[in-house]
PDB file of C-alpha atoms in Angstrom:
ATOM      1  CA  MET U  53       8.637 110.076  48.957  1.00 97.00           C
ATOM      2  CA  LYS U  54       6.432 110.223  52.053  1.00 98.00           C
ATOM      3  CA  VAL U  55       7.250 113.446  53.911  1.00 98.00           C
ATOM      4  CA  VAL U  56       5.568 114.023  57.265  1.00 97.00           C
ATOM      5  CA  GLU U  57       7.334 117.188  58.352  1.00 97.00           C
ATOM      6  CA  THR U  58       9.598 119.952  57.026  1.00 97.00           C
ATOM      7  CA  PHE U  59      10.991 122.776  59.120  1.00 96.00           C
ATOM      8  CA  VAL U  60      13.984 124.951  59.906  1.00 97.00           C
ATOM      9  CA  SER U  61      15.523 124.859  63.371  1.00 95.00           C
ATOM     10  CA  ILE U  62      18.873 124.256  65.012  1.00 93.00           C
ATOM     11  CA  ASN U  63      20.556 120.902  64.951  1.00 92.00           C
ATOM     12  CA  GLY U  64      19.836 119.555  68.410  1.00 83.00           C
ATOM     13  CA  GLU U  65      22.625 116.978  68.339  1.00 85.00           C
ATOM     14  CA  GLY U  66      25.514 115.703  66.281  1.00 86.00           C
ATOM     15  CA  VAL U  67      28.611 117.343  64.865  1.00 90.00           C
ATOM     16  CA  LYS U  68      26.712 120.469  63.799  1.00 92.00           C
ATOM     17  CA  ALA U  69      24.729 120.873  67.029  1.00 91.00           C
ATOM     18  CA  GLY U  70      23.628 124.448  67.508  1.00 92.00           C
ATOM     19  CA  GLU U  71      23.803 125.330  63.816  1.00 96.00           C
ATOM     20  CA  LEU U  72      20.725 126.094  61.754  1.00 97.00           C
ATOM     21  CA  ALA U  73      19.479 123.239  59.605  1.00 97.00           C
ATOM     22  CA  VAL U  74      16.559 122.460  57.337  1.00 98.00           C
ATOM     23  CA  PHE U  75      14.912 119.190  58.317  1.00 97.00           C
ATOM     24  CA  VAL U  76      12.971 116.787  56.123  1.00 98.00           C
ATOM     25  CA  ARG U  77      11.283 114.025  58.091  1.00 97.00           C
ATOM     26  CA  PHE U  78      10.065 110.929  56.273  1.00 98.00           C
ATOM     27  CA  ALA U  79       7.333 108.499  57.302  1.00 97.00           C
ATOM     28  CA  GLY U  80       7.871 104.926  58.375  1.00 96.00           C
ATOM     29  CA  CYS U  81      10.505 102.880  60.172  1.00 97.00           C
ATOM     30  CA  ASN U  82      11.586  99.239  60.227  1.00 97.00           C
ATOM     31  CA  LEU U  83      12.272  99.360  63.984  1.00 97.00           C
ATOM     32  CA  ASN U  84      10.148  99.938  67.069  1.00 96.00           C
ATOM     33  CA  CYS U  85      12.532 101.210  69.736  1.00 96.00           C
ATOM     34  CA  SER U  86      11.264 101.382  73.298  1.00 94.00           C
ATOM     35  CA  TYR U  87      12.262 105.038  73.667  1.00 93.00           C
ATOM     36  CA  CYS U  88      11.374 106.354  70.188  1.00 91.00           C
ATOM     37  CA  ASP U  89      10.589 110.072  70.377  1.00 85.00           C
ATOM     38  CA  THR U  90       9.136 110.251  66.859  1.00 89.00           C
ATOM     39  CA  ALA U  91       6.887 107.189  66.982  1.00 92.00           C
ATOM     40  CA  TRP U  92       4.059 109.278  65.558  1.00 92.00           C
ATOM     41  CA  ALA U  93       5.925 109.428  62.223  1.00 93.00           C
ATOM     42  CA  ASN U  94       5.908 105.619  62.040  1.00 92.00           C
ATOM     43  CA  GLU U  95       2.152 105.107  62.476  1.00 93.00           C
ATOM     44  CA  GLN U  96       0.403 103.374  59.583  1.00 90.00           C
ATOM     45  CA  ASP U  97      -2.141 106.188  59.282  1.00 93.00           C
ATOM     46  CA  VAL U  98       0.250 109.118  59.708  1.00 95.00           C
ATOM     47  CA  ALA U  99      -0.548 112.056  57.443  1.00 96.00           C
ATOM     48  CA  TYR U 100       2.140 112.666  54.842  1.00 96.00           C
ATOM     49  CA  GLN U 101       2.780 114.608  51.672  1.00 97.00           C
ATOM     50  CA  GLU U 102       3.991 112.828  48.558  1.00 98.00           C
ATOM     51  CA  MET U 103       7.047 114.691  47.283  1.00 98.00           C
ATOM     52  CA  SER U 104       9.455 113.871  44.489  1.00 98.00           C
ATOM     53  CA  PRO U 105      13.212 114.283  45.008  1.00 98.00           C
ATOM     54  CA  THR U 106      13.027 117.465  42.927  1.00 98.00           C
ATOM     55  CA  GLN U 107      10.252 118.877  45.113  1.00 98.00           C
ATOM     56  CA  VAL U 108      12.227 118.081  48.274  1.00 98.00           C
ATOM     57  CA  TYR U 109      15.316 119.708  46.793  1.00 98.00           C
ATOM     58  CA  ASN U 110      13.357 122.811  45.774  1.00 98.00           C
ATOM     59  CA  TYR U 111      11.901 123.120  49.271  1.00 98.00           C
ATOM     60  CA  ILE U 112      15.381 122.873  50.798  1.00 98.00           C
ATOM     61  CA  LYS U 113      16.743 125.556  48.483  1.00 98.00           C
ATOM     62  CA  SER U 114      13.793 127.843  49.238  1.00 98.00           C
ATOM     63  CA  THR U 115      14.827 128.019  52.906  1.00 98.00           C
ATOM     64  CA  HIS U 116      18.315 129.411  52.119  1.00 98.00           C
ATOM     65  CA  ILE U 117      19.703 127.149  54.868  1.00 98.00           C
ATOM     66  CA  ARG U 118      22.931 125.323  54.084  1.00 98.00           C
ATOM     67  CA  ASN U 119      22.769 122.376  56.528  1.00 98.00           C
ATOM     68  CA  VAL U 120      20.324 119.654  55.478  1.00 98.00           C
ATOM     69  CA  THR U 121      19.161 116.854  57.781  1.00 97.00           C
ATOM     70  CA  LEU U 122      17.159 113.948  56.370  1.00 98.00           C
ATOM     71  CA  THR U 123      15.496 112.062  59.186  1.00 97.00           C
ATOM     72  CA  GLY U 124      12.467 109.998  60.101  1.00 95.00           C
ATOM     73  CA  GLY U 125      11.212 107.511  60.783  1.00 93.00           C
ATOM     74  CA  GLU U 126      13.951 105.944  58.696  1.00 97.00           C
ATOM     75  CA  PRO U 127      14.795 108.021  55.616  1.00 98.00           C
ATOM     76  CA  LEU U 128      16.722 105.237  53.868  1.00 98.00           C
ATOM     77  CA  LEU U 129      13.498 103.257  53.427  1.00 97.00           C
ATOM     78  CA  GLN U 130      12.272 105.801  50.876  1.00 97.00           C
ATOM     79  CA  SER U 131      12.535 104.302  47.383  1.00 94.00           C
ATOM     80  CA  ASP U 132      13.916 107.506  45.837  1.00 97.00           C
ATOM     81  CA  ILE U 133      16.412 108.337  48.573  1.00 97.00           C
ATOM     82  CA  SER U 134      19.455 107.667  46.376  1.00 96.00           C
ATOM     83  CA  ASP U 135      18.119 110.036  43.713  1.00 97.00           C
ATOM     84  CA  LEU U 136      17.562 112.721  46.329  1.00 98.00           C
ATOM     85  CA  LEU U 137      21.031 112.270  47.799  1.00 98.00           C
ATOM     86  CA  GLU U 138      22.666 112.498  44.364  1.00 96.00           C
ATOM     87  CA  MET U 139      20.761 115.711  43.717  1.00 97.00           C
ATOM     88  CA  LEU U 140      21.757 117.226  47.050  1.00 98.00           C
ATOM     89  CA  ILE U 141      25.451 116.357  46.914  1.00 97.00           C
ATOM     90  CA  GLN U 142      25.790 117.934  43.481  1.00 97.00           C
ATOM     91  CA  ASP U 143      24.924 121.266  45.123  1.00 97.00           C
ATOM     92  CA  ASP U 144      28.157 122.581  46.632  1.00 96.00           C
ATOM     93  CA  ASP U 145      26.231 125.064  48.769  1.00 97.00           C
ATOM     94  CA  LEU U 146      24.632 122.283  50.831  1.00 98.00           C
ATOM     95  CA  SER U 147      25.973 120.173  53.702  1.00 97.00           C
ATOM     96  CA  VAL U 148      23.974 116.942  53.856  1.00 98.00           C
ATOM     97  CA  GLU U 149      23.396 114.708  56.886  1.00 97.00           C
ATOM     98  CA  VAL U 150      21.338 111.520  56.974  1.00 98.00           C
ATOM     99  CA  GLU U 151      20.114 110.167  60.294  1.00 97.00           C
ATOM    100  CA  THR U 152      19.743 106.395  60.018  1.00 98.00           C
ATOM    101  CA  ASN U 153      18.863 103.721  62.549  1.00 97.00           C
ATOM    102  CA  GLY U 154      21.596 101.151  61.892  1.00 98.00           C
ATOM    103  CA  ALA U 155      19.223  98.545  60.463  1.00 98.00           C
ATOM    104  CA  VAL U 156      19.414  99.582  56.794  1.00 98.00           C
ATOM    105  CA  ASP U 157      22.313  98.725  54.469  1.00 97.00           C
ATOM    106  CA  ILE U 158      24.311 101.839  53.556  1.00 97.00           C
ATOM    107  CA  SER U 159      26.864 100.104  51.312  1.00 96.00           C
ATOM    108  CA  LYS U 160      25.338 101.245  48.008  1.00 93.00           C
ATOM    109  CA  LEU U 161      24.579 104.818  49.052  1.00 95.00           C
ATOM    110  CA  PRO U 162      26.744 107.806  48.138  1.00 93.00           C
ATOM    111  CA  ALA U 163      29.708 108.138  50.489  1.00 89.00           C
ATOM    112  CA  ASP U 164      31.284 111.399  49.363  1.00 92.00           C
ATOM    113  CA  GLY U 165      29.333 114.538  50.127  1.00 95.00           C
ATOM    114  CA  VAL U 166      27.025 112.951  52.711  1.00 96.00           C
ATOM    115  CA  SER U 167      27.600 112.482  56.418  1.00 97.00           C
ATOM    116  CA  TYR U 168      25.739 109.593  58.031  1.00 97.00           C
ATOM    117  CA  THR U 169      24.709 109.711  61.661  1.00 97.00           C
ATOM    118  CA  MET U 170      24.058 106.046  62.348  1.00 97.00           C
ATOM    119  CA  ASP U 171      22.576 104.663  65.534  1.00 97.00           C
ATOM    120  CA  TYR U 172      23.647 101.457  67.167  1.00 98.00           C
ATOM    121  CA  LYS U 173      20.626 100.268  69.118  1.00 98.00           C
ATOM    122  CA  LEU U 174      21.627  99.046  72.567  1.00 98.00           C
ATOM    123  CA  PRO U 175      19.777  96.451  74.727  1.00 98.00           C
ATOM    124  CA  SER U 176      17.246  98.869  76.243  1.00 96.00           C
ATOM    125  CA  SER U 177      15.959  99.663  72.745  1.00 97.00           C
ATOM    126  CA  GLY U 178      14.746  96.094  72.232  1.00 96.00           C
ATOM    127  CA  MET U 179      16.103  96.262  68.684  1.00 97.00           C
ATOM    128  CA  GLU U 180      19.768  95.329  68.966  1.00 98.00           C
ATOM    129  CA  GLU U 181      19.380  92.021  67.121  1.00 98.00           C
ATOM    130  CA  LEU U 182      18.461  93.961  63.960  1.00 98.00           C
ATOM    131  CA  MET U 183      21.663  96.006  63.827  1.00 98.00           C
ATOM    132  CA  LEU U 184      23.745  95.618  60.660  1.00 98.00           C
ATOM    133  CA  THR U 185      27.309  95.751  61.909  1.00 98.00           C
ATOM    134  CA  ASP U 186      28.609  95.421  58.333  1.00 98.00           C
ATOM    135  CA  ASN U 187      27.630  99.091  57.999  1.00 98.00           C
ATOM    136  CA  PHE U 188      30.634  99.991  60.151  1.00 98.00           C
ATOM    137  CA  MET U 189      32.883  99.075  57.216  1.00 97.00           C
ATOM    138  CA  TYR U 190      31.476 101.931  55.142  1.00 97.00           C
ATOM    139  CA  LEU U 191      31.718 104.725  57.692  1.00 97.00           C
ATOM    140  CA  MET U 192      34.175 107.545  57.032  1.00 96.00           C
ATOM    141  CA  LYS U 193      35.770 110.249  59.144  1.00 96.00           C
ATOM    142  CA  ASP U 194      32.852 112.687  58.768  1.00 96.00           C
ATOM    143  CA  ASP U 195      30.266 110.091  59.806  1.00 97.00           C
ATOM    144  CA  THR U 196      28.987 109.432  63.311  1.00 97.00           C
ATOM    145  CA  VAL U 197      27.920 106.447  65.375  1.00 98.00           C
ATOM    146  CA  LYS U 198      25.439 107.417  68.066  1.00 97.00           C
ATOM    147  CA  PHE U 199      24.684 105.292  71.111  1.00 98.00           C
ATOM    148  CA  VAL U 200      21.395 106.178  72.791  1.00 97.00           C
ATOM    149  CA  VAL U 201      21.949 105.065  76.374  1.00 97.00           C
ATOM    150  CA  GLY U 202      19.434 104.251  79.082  1.00 96.00           C
ATOM    151  CA  SER U 203      21.286 102.042  81.561  1.00 97.00           C
ATOM    152  CA  ARG U 204      24.635 100.732  82.763  1.00 97.00           C
ATOM    153  CA  ASP U 205      24.042  97.617  80.661  1.00 97.00           C
ATOM    154  CA  ASP U 206      23.736  99.850  77.616  1.00 98.00           C
ATOM    155  CA  LEU U 207      27.011 101.553  78.476  1.00 98.00           C
ATOM    156  CA  ASN U 208      28.815  98.246  78.912  1.00 98.00           C
ATOM    157  CA  ARG U 209      27.513  96.974  75.590  1.00 98.00           C
ATOM    158  CA  SER U 210      28.503 100.189  73.826  1.00 98.00           C
ATOM    159  CA  LEU U 211      32.046  99.718  75.069  1.00 98.00           C
ATOM    160  CA  GLU U 212      32.191  96.254  73.502  1.00 98.00           C
ATOM    161  CA  ILE U 213      31.032  97.665  70.169  1.00 98.00           C
ATOM    162  CA  ILE U 214      33.422 100.628  70.245  1.00 98.00           C
ATOM    163  CA  TYR U 215      36.401  98.365  70.924  1.00 98.00           C
ATOM    164  CA  SER U 216      35.366  95.501  68.619  1.00 98.00           C
ATOM    165  CA  TYR U 217      34.925  97.762  65.575  1.00 98.00           C
ATOM    166  CA  HIS U 218      37.559 100.403  66.442  1.00 98.00           C
ATOM    167  CA  LEU U 219      34.914 103.059  66.004  1.00 98.00           C
ATOM    168  CA  THR U 220      36.876 105.973  67.413  1.00 98.00           C
ATOM    169  CA  ASP U 221      39.487 105.377  64.698  1.00 97.00           C
ATOM    170  CA  LYS U 222      36.839 105.494  61.962  1.00 96.00           C
ATOM    171  CA  CYS U 223      34.405 108.254  62.776  1.00 97.00           C
ATOM    172  CA  PHE U 224      32.826 110.435  65.454  1.00 97.00           C
ATOM    173  CA  VAL U 225      31.272 108.576  68.398  1.00 98.00           C
ATOM    174  CA  TYR U 226      28.543 110.082  70.575  1.00 98.00           C
ATOM    175  CA  TYR U 227      26.605 109.105  73.660  1.00 98.00           C
ATOM    176  CA  SER U 228      23.092 110.465  74.026  1.00 96.00           C
ATOM    177  CA  PRO U 229      21.096 109.710  77.199  1.00 95.00           C
ATOM    178  CA  ILE U 230      17.520 108.496  76.923  1.00 91.00           C
ATOM    179  CA  TYR U 231      15.602 111.492  78.181  1.00 80.00           C
ATOM    180  CA  GLY U 232      14.498 110.826  81.773  1.00 82.00           C
ATOM    181  CA  ASN U 233      16.053 107.346  82.002  1.00 90.00           C
ATOM    182  CA  ILE U 234      19.676 107.981  82.942  1.00 94.00           C
ATOM    183  CA  GLU U 235      21.550 110.891  84.448  1.00 94.00           C
ATOM    184  CA  PRO U 236      24.199 112.396  82.152  1.00 95.00           C
ATOM    185  CA  GLU U 237      26.577 112.382  85.120  1.00 96.00           C
ATOM    186  CA  GLU U 238      26.534 108.569  85.099  1.00 97.00           C
ATOM    187  CA  ILE U 239      27.647 108.561  81.481  1.00 98.00           C
ATOM    188  CA  VAL U 240      30.455 111.020  82.236  1.00 98.00           C
ATOM    189  CA  GLU U 241      31.683 108.821  85.099  1.00 98.00           C
ATOM    190  CA  PHE U 242      31.626 105.799  82.788  1.00 98.00           C
ATOM    191  CA  MET U 243      33.658 107.700  80.200  1.00 98.00           C
ATOM    192  CA  LYS U 244      36.192 108.655  82.867  1.00 98.00           C
ATOM    193  CA  GLU U 245      36.342 105.123  84.248  1.00 98.00           C
ATOM    194  CA  HIS U 246      37.177 103.681  80.816  1.00 98.00           C
ATOM    195  CA  GLU U 247      39.285 106.607  79.585  1.00 98.00           C
ATOM    196  CA  LEU U 248      37.110 107.015  76.520  1.00 98.00           C
ATOM    197  CA  ASN U 249      39.077 109.458  74.451  1.00 96.00           C
ATOM    198  CA  ASN U 250      37.350 110.653  71.266  1.00 95.00           C
ATOM    199  CA  VAL U 251      33.889 109.805  72.592  1.00 98.00           C
ATOM    200  CA  ARG U 252      31.504 112.692  73.217  1.00 97.00           C
ATOM    201  CA  LEU U 253      28.487 113.037  75.470  1.00 97.00           C
ATOM    202  CA  GLN U 254      25.745 115.112  73.938  1.00 94.00           C
ATOM    203  CA  LEU U 255      22.417 116.195  75.344  1.00 90.00           C
ATOM    204  CA  GLN U 256      19.538 116.784  72.939  1.00 71.00           C
ATOM    205  CA  MET U 257      19.629 120.558  72.793  1.00 70.00           C
ATOM    206  CA  HIS U 258      16.162 120.904  71.277  1.00 63.00           C
ATOM    207  CA  LYS U 259      14.652 119.176  74.329  1.00 59.00           C
ATOM    208  CA  VAL U 260      16.271 121.776  76.563  1.00 71.00           C
ATOM    209  CA  ILE U 261      15.109 124.781  74.543  1.00 70.00           C
ATOM    210  CA  TRP U 262      11.592 123.548  73.810  1.00 60.00           C
ATOM    211  CA  GLU U 263       9.186 121.090  75.398  1.00 64.00           C
ATOM    212  CA  PRO U 264      10.546 117.541  74.938  1.00 61.00           C
ATOM    213  CA  ASP U 265       7.568 116.380  72.843  1.00 64.00           C
ATOM    214  CA  GLN U 266       7.239 119.515  70.697  1.00 62.00           C
ATOM    215  CA  ARG U 267       7.302 118.935  66.943  1.00 67.00           C
ATOM    216  CA  GLY U 268       8.839 121.089  64.254  1.00 67.00           C
ATOM    217  CA  VAL U 269      11.854 122.071  66.340  1.00 56.00           C
TER     218      VAL U 269
END
């Protein structure tokens, strides 16, 4: 497994925002979103450490942090990701989250014991055509769909997806503004206009606490 970064910080977004978490960031992605804030992890020549699932697990346990976030890049592209997930979910002391980009099939991955935070890439990403909407069938109540929003067009498209797939009946649904592209107030007004119950706006907390481009936070 190609690991580019490991660190302990707070969860900057998602259901466990504000809680401590141990992060494992993997190299490589099958998308190239216009707003990607970890593009460095996707470079062909990015420096990485080869780690086995056991080594990743041992690192996680050494931190004594319960919340685990596997991220990237796109973590589900790692060939041993299923082995790692099986190892992690057998440990009752750990709470495991996988951040995935919506363009990788999750149907054969463990469902119990893992929460998936899955993006749906909206028009401003330039990647919407690669979204696998069949993934919505496998989401459960502890999973999350995240819409990263940069424009009114993005908001309108998100509404179509939420309604078409009944997402608020399946899982958590979050809006996250593209940093510097849209004012959070505009998203709030959109939510009010469409009476979007069970949809949450969330700012990326780590970009408020630290510099927006800082790594390891």
